[in-house]
mmCIF file of C-alpha atoms in Angstrom:
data_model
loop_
_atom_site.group_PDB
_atom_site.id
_atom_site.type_symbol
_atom_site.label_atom_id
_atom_site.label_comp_id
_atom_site.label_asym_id
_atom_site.label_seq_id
_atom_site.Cartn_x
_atom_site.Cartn_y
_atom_site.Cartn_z
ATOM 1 C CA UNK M 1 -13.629 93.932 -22.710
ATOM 2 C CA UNK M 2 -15.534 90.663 -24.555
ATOM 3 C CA UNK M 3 -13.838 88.148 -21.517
ATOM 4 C CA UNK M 4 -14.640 90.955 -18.988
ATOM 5 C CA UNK M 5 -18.482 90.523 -20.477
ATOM 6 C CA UNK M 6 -17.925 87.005 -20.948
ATOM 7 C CA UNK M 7 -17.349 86.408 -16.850
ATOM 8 C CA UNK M 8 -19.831 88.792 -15.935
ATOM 9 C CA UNK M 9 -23.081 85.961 -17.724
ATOM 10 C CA UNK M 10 -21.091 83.412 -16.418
ATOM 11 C CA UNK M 11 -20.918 84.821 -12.846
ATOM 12 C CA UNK M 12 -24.838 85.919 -13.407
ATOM 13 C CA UNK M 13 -25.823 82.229 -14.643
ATOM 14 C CA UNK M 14 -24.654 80.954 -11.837
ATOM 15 C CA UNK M 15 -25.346 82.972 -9.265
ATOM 16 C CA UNK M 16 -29.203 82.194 -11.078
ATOM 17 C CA UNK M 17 -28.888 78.535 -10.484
ATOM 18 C CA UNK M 18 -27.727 79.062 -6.798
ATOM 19 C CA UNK M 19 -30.601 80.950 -6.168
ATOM 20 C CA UNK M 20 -32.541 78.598 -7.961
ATOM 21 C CA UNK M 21 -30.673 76.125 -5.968
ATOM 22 C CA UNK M 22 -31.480 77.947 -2.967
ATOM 23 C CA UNK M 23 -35.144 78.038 -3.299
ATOM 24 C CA UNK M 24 -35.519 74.732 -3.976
ATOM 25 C CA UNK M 25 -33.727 73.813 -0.629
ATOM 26 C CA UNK M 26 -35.984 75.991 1.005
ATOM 27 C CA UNK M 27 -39.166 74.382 -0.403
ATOM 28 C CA UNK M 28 -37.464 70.596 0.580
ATOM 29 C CA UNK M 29 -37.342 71.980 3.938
ATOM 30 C CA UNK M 30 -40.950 73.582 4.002
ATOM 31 C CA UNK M 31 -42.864 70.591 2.601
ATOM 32 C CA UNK M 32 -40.768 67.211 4.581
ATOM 33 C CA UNK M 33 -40.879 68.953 7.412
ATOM 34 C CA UNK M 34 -42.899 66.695 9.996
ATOM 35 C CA UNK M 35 -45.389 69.485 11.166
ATOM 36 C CA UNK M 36 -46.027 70.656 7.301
ATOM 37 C CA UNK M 37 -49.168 68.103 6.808
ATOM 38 C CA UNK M 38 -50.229 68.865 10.210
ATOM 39 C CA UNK M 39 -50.494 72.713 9.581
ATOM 40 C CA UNK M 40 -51.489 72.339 6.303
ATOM 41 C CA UNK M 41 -54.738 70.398 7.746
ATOM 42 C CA UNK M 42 -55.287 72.819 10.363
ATOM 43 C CA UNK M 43 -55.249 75.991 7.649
ATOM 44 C CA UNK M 44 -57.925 73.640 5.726
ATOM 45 C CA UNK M 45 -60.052 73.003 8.390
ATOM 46 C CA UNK M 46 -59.707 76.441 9.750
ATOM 47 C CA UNK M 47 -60.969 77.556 6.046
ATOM 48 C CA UNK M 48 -63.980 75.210 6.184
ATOM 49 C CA UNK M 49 -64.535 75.350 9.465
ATOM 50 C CA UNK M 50 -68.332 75.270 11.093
ATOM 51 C CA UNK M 51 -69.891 77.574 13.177
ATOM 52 C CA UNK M 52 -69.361 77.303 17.156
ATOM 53 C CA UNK M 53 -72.022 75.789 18.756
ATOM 54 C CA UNK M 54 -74.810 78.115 20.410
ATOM 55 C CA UNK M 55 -75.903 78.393 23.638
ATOM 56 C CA UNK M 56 -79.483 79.853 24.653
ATOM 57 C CA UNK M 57 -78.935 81.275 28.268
ATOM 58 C CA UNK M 58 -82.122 82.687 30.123
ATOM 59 C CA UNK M 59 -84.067 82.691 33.453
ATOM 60 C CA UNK M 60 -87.539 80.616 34.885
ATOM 61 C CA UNK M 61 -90.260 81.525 33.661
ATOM 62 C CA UNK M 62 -89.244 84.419 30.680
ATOM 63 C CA UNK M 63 -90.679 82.782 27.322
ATOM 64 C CA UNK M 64 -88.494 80.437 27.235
ATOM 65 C CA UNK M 65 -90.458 77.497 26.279
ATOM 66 C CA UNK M 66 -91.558 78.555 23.117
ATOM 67 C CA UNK M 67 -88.182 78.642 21.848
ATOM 68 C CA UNK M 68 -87.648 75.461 22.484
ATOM 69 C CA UNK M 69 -91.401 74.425 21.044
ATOM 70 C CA UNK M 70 -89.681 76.208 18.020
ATOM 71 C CA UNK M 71 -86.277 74.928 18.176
ATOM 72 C CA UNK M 72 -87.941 70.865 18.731
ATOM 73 C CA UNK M 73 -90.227 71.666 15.516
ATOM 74 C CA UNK M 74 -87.243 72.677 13.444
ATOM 75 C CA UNK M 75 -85.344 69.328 14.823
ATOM 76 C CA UNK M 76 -88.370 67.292 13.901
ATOM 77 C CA UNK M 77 -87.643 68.624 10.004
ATOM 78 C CA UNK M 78 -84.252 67.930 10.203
ATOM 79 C CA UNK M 79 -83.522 71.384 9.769
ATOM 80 C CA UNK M 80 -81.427 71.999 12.924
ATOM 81 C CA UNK M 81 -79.222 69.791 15.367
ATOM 82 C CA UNK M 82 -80.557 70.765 18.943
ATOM 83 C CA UNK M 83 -80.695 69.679 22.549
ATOM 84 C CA UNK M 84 -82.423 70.451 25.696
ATOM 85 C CA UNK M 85 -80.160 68.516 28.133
ATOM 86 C CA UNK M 86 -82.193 70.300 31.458
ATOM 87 C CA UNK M 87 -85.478 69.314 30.310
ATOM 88 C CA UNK M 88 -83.963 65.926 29.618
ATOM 89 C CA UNK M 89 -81.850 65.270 32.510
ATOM 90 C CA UNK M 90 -84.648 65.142 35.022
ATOM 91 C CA UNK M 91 -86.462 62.618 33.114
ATOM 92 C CA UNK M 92 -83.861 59.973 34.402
ATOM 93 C CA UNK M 93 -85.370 58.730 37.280
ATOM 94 C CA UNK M 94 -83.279 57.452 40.108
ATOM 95 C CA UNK M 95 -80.304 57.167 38.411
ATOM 96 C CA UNK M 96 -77.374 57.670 40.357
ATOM 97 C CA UNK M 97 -75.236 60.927 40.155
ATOM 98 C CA UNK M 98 -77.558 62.823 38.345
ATOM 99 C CA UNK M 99 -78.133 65.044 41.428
ATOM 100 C CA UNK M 100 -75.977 68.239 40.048
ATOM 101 C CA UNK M 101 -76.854 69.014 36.404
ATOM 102 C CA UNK M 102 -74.292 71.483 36.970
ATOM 103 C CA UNK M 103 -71.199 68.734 37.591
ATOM 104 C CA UNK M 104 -72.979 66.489 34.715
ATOM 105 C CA UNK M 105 -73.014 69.552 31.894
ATOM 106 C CA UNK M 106 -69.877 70.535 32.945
ATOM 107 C CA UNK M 107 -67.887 67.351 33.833
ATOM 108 C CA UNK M 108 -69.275 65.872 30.386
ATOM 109 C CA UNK M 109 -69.155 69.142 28.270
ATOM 110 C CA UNK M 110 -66.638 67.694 25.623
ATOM 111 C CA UNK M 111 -69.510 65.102 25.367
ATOM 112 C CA UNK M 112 -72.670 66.949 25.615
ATOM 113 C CA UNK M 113 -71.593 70.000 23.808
ATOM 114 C CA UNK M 114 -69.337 69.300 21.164
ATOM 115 C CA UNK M 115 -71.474 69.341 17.839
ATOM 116 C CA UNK M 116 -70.070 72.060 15.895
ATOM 117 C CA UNK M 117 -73.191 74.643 14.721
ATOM 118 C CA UNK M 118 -75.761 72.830 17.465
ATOM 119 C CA UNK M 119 -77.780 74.655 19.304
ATOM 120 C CA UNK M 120 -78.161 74.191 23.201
ATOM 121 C CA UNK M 121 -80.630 75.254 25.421
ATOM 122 C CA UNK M 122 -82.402 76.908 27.008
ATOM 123 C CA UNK M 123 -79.938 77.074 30.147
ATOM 124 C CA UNK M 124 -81.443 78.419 33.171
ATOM 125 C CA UNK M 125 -78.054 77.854 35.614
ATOM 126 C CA UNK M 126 -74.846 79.675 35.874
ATOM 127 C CA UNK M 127 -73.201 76.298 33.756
ATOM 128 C CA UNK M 128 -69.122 76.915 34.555
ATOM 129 C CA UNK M 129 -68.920 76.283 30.379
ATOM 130 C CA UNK M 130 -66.182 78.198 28.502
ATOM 131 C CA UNK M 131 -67.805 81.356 27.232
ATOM 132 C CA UNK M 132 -65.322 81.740 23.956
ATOM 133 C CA UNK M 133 -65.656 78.197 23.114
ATOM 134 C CA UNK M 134 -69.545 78.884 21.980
ATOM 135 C CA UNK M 135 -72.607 81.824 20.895
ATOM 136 C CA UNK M 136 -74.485 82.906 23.131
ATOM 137 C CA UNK M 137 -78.386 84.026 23.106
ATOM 138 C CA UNK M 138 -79.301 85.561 25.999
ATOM 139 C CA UNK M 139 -82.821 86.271 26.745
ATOM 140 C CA UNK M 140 -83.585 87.983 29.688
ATOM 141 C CA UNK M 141 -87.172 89.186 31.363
ATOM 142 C CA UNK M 142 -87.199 92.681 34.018
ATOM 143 C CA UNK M 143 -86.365 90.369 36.815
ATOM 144 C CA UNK M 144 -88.515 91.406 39.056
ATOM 145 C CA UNK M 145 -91.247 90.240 37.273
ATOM 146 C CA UNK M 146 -89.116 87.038 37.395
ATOM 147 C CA UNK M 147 -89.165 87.176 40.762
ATOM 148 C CA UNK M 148 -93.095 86.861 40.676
ATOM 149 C CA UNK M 149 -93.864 84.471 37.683
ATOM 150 C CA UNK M 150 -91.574 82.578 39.352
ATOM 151 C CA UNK M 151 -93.441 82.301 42.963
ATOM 152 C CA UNK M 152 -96.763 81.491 41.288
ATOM 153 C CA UNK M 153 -95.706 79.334 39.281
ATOM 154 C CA UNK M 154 -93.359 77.433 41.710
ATOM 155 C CA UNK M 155 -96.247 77.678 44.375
ATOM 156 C CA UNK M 156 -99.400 76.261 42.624
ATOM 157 C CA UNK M 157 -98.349 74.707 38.935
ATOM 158 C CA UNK M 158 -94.717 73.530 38.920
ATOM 159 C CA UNK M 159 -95.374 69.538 37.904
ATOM 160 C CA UNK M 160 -93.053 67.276 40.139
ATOM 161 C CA UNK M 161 -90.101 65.263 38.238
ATOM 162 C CA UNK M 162 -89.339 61.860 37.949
ATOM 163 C CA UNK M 163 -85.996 62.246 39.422
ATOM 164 C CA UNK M 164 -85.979 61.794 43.370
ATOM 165 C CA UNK M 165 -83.539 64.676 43.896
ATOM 166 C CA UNK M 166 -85.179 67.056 42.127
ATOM 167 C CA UNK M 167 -88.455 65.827 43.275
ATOM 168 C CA UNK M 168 -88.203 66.389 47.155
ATOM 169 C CA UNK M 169 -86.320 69.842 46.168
ATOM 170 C CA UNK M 170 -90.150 70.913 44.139
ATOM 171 C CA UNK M 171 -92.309 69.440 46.577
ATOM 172 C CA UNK M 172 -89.675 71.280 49.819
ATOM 173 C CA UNK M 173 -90.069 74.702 47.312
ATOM 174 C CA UNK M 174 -93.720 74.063 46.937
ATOM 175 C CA UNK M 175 -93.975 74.009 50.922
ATOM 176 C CA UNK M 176 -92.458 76.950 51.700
ATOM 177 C CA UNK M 177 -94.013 79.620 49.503
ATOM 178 C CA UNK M 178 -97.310 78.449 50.616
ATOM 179 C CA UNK M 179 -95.843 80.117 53.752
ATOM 180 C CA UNK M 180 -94.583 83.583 52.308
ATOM 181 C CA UNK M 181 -95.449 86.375 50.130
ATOM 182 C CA UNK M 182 -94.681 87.427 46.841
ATOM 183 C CA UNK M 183 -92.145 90.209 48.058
ATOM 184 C CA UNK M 184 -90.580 87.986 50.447
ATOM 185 C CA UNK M 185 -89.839 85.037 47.751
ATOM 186 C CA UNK M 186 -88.961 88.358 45.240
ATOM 187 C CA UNK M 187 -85.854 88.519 47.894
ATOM 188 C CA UNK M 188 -84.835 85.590 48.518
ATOM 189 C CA UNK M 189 -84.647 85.065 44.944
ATOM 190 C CA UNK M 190 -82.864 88.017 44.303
ATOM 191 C CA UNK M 191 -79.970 86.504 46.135
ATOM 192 C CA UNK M 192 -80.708 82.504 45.751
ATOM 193 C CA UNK M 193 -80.527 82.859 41.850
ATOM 194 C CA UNK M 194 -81.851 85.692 39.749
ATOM 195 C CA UNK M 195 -79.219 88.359 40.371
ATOM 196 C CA UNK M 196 -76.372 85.467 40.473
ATOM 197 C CA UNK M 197 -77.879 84.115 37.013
ATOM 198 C CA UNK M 198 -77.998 87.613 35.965
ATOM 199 C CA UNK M 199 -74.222 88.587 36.920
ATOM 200 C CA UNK M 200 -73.228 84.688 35.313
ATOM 201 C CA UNK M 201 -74.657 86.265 32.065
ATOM 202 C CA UNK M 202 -72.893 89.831 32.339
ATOM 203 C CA UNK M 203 -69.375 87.963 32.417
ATOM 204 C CA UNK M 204 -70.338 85.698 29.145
ATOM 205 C CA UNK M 205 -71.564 89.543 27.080
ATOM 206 C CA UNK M 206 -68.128 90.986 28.602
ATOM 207 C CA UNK M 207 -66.210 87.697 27.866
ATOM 208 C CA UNK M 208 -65.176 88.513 24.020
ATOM 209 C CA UNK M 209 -67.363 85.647 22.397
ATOM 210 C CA UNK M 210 -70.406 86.491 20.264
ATOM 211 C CA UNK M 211 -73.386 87.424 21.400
ATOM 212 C CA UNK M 212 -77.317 87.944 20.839
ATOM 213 C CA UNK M 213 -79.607 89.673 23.606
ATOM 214 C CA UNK M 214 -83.027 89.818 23.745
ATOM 215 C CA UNK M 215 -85.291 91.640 26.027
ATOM 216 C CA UNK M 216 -88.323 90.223 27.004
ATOM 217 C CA UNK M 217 -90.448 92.869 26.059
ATOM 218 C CA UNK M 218 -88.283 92.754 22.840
ATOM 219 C CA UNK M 219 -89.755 89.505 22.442
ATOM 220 C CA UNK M 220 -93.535 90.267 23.252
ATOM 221 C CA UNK M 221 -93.611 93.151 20.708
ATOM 222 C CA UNK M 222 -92.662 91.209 17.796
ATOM 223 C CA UNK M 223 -92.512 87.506 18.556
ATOM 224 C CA UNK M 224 -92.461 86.084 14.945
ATOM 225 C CA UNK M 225 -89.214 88.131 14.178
ATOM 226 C CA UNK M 226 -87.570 87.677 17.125
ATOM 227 C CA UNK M 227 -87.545 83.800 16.405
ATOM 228 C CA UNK M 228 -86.576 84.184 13.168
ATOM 229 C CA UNK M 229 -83.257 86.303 14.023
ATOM 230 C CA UNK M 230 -82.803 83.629 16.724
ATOM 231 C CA UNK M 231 -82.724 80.719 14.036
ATOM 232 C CA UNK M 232 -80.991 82.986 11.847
ATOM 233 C CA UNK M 233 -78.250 83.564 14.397
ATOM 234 C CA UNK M 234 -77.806 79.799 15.304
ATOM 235 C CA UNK M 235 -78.284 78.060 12.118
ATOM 236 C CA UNK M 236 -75.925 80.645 9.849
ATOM 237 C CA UNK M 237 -76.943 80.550 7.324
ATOM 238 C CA UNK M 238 -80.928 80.383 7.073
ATOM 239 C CA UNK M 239 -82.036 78.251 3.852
ATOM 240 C CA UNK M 240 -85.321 78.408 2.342
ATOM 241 C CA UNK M 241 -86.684 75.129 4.007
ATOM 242 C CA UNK M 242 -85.977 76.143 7.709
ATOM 243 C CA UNK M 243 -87.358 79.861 6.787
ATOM 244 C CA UNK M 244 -90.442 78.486 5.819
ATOM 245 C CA UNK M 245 -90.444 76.311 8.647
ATOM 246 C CA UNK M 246 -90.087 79.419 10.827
ATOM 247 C CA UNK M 247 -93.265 80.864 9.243
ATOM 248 C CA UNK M 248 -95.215 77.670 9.508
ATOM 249 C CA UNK M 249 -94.433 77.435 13.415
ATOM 250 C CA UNK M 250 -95.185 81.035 13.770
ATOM 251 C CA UNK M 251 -98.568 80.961 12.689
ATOM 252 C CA UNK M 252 -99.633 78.077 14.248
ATOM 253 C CA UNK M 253 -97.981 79.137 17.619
ATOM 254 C CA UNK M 254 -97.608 82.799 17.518
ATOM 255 C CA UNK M 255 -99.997 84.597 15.420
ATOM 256 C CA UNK M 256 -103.032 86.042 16.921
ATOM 257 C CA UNK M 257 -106.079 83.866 15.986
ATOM 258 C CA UNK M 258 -109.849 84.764 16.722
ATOM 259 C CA UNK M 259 -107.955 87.427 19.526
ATOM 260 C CA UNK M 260 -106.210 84.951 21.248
ATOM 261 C CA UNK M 261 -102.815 83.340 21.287
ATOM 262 C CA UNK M 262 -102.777 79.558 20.884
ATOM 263 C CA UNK M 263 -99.453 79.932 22.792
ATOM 264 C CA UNK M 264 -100.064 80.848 26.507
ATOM 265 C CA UNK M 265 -97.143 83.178 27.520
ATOM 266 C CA UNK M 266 -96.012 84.622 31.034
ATOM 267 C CA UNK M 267 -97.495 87.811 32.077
ATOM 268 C CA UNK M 268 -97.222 90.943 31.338
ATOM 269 C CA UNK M 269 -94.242 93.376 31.737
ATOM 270 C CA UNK M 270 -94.866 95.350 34.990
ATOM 271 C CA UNK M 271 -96.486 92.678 36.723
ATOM 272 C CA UNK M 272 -95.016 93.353 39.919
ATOM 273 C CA UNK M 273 -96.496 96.270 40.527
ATOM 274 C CA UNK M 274 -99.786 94.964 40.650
ATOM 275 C CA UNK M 275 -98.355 92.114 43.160
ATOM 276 C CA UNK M 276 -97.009 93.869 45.903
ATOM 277 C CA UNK M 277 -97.472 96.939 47.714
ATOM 278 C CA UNK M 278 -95.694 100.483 46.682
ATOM 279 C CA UNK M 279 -92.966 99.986 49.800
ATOM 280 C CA UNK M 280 -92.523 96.087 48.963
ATOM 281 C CA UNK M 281 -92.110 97.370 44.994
ATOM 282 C CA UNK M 282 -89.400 99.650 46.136
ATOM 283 C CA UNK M 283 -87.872 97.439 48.143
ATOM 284 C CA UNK M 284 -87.540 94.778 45.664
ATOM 285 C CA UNK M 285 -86.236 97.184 43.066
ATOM 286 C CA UNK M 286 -83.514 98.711 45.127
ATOM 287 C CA UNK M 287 -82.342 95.031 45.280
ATOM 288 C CA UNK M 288 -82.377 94.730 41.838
ATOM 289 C CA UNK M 289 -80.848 97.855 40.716
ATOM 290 C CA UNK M 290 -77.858 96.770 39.355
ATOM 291 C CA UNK M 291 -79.423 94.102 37.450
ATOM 292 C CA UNK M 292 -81.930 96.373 36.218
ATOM 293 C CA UNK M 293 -79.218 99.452 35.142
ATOM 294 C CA UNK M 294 -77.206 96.764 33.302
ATOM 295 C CA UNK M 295 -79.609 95.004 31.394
ATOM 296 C CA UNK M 296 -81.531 98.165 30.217
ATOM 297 C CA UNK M 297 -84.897 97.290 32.483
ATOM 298 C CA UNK M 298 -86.681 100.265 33.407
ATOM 299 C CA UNK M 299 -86.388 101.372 37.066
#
C-alpha cells in the first residue's frame, strides 16, 4: 500500500513537470514565432487607434459654406486638422491634369485623405472614395430648392476660377441659363447632378460605415447646435478649447444681431414654389420624388 502511494506522487510529479514542460513549449512557440511581433503591434495599434477620417458630403448651394467658415476658424486655432481640396484645387491655374477633380481625389486618395481623425470637405461630387474607409456627414437641402439656388446663383453671381478648364465650363454654364427658365434648369439638373449626387449619398448611408445627416431645415432651425454636433462628431472627442471656439464662431457668424444675420445664407425652404408656376412645381417634384421620399423632404 505505502509503494502503491509512493508511485502514485511520483507518477503525479511528473506528469506536473510535463505539463509544465508542455506549456512552456507552447509559449516558445507563441512568442518566436515570426508573425508574433507583427500581431502583437497590430492588437496595440488597433487599441490606440484614431478615429477614421470624416468626410462632409453635400450639394451647391445648401449652407455649405459656413461649415467650412467654421471648420477654417477651428484650423486657424489649431484645434482641428481640415481640408477643402475642391475649393483648393481650382485655385491652380493652368496646371496640367487638373481637369477631373474626380480622377485627382480619387487617383491620389491614399495621399489626400489619409490623416487619421481629419476632416474633409465639403464634397459636392459623387467622389468613387471607399465609403467604410471614412465618416460621413451628409447635409442635404429639399432639392428642389437646389435646383433653384442653384440657377440663380450659377446665372448671375458664380465668380469665374483661375483654372482654364473650369473657367470656360462657368462662363459656357453662365451662357446657357441666361437662355432658360428656372423649371427648365430644375430638370436638367435633376438628371445632370442633383438626383445622381443624391443616389451617390444613399449608397454611402446604406454602405455600413458611420454616419451623420442633416437636413437643411435641420440646420436653419438651430444653426449654433447643429455645428456643434458636427465638430463633436468629427473631432471625438470635443475639449474645452475647441467648444469654446465653437461658441466664439457662433456668435460672431450665427447669432442674430440687431435682426440680422452677419452670415448671409441661401433662401428659404419652399422657395420653389414661389419660382415657378403650379404645373412647372409639379412637374419638377414628380422628378424628384424618389429623392424627396428617401431623404424625408416634404412632397
Amino acid at each position: 500500500m505505502v509503494k502503491f502511494k509512493h508511485f502514485m506522487k511520483l507518477l503525479f510529479r511528473n506528469l506536473g513537470v510535463l505539463v509544465m514542460v508542455s506549456e512552456l513549449k507552447k509559449l516558445w512557440i507563441r512568442y518566436s514565432a515570426p508573425e508574433h511581433k507583427i500581431i502583437k503591434k497590430a492588437i496595440v495599434g488597433h487599441a490606440g487607434r484614431e478615429p477614421k477620417p470624416v468626410l462632409i458630403w453635400t450639394t451647391h448651394k445648401s449652407a455649405s459654406s459656413l461649415i467650412s467658415r467654421l471648420f477654417k476658424f477651428l484650423r486657424a486655432k489649431n484645434l482641428v486638422r481640415y481640408f477643402d481640396y475642391e475649393t483648393q484645387l481650382t485655385r491652380y491655374g493652368n496646371v496640367p491634369n487638373i481637369g477631373d477633380l474626380n480622377d485627382v481625389l480619387t487617383s491620389q486618395r491614399n495621399t489626400l485623405f489619409s490623416e487619421p481623425a481629419a476632416i474633409y470637405g465639403p464634397l459636392r461630387h459623387p467622389y468613387n472614395l471607399d465609403p467604410l474607409s471614412f465618416r460621413h456627414v451628409i447635409f442635404l437641402r429639399d432639392p428642389r430648392d437646389v435646383a433653384v439656388s442653384a440657377y440663380y446663383w450659377f446665372r448671375d453671381h458664380c465668380s469665374v476660377p483661375d483654372h482654364k478648364f473650369w473657367a470656360d465650363f462657368v462662363v459656357k454654364r453662365r451662357n446657357h441659363l441666361r437662355s432658360i427658365s428656372v423649371a427648365e434648369y430644375s430638370l436638367e439638373a435633376s438628371q445632370d447632378w442633383i438626383i445622381p449626387m443624391y443616389a451617390h449619398l444613399k449608397n454611402i448611408r446604406e454602405s455600413g460605415a458611420e454616419v451623420m445627416f442633416i437636413s437643411y431645415d435641420d440646420f436653419r432651425s438651430d444653426s449654433a447646435q447643429i455645428l456643434n454636433n458636427v465638430v463633436k462628431f468629427g473631432v471625438q472627442p470635443i475639449n474645452t478649447d475647441c467648444r469654446s471656439a465653437i461658441q466664439a464662431f457662433c456668435d460672431a457668424w450665427v447669432a442674430p444681431k440687431d435682426g440680422t444675420n452677419i452670415h448671409r445664407r441661401s433662401g428659404a425652404s419652399g422657395q420653389f414654389h414661389k419660382e415657378m408656376t403650379m404645373q412647372e412645381a409639379n412637374e419638377v417634384t414628380a422628378v424628384f420624388e424618389g429623392t424627396l421620399s428617401y431623404w424625408g423632404f416634404e412632397i
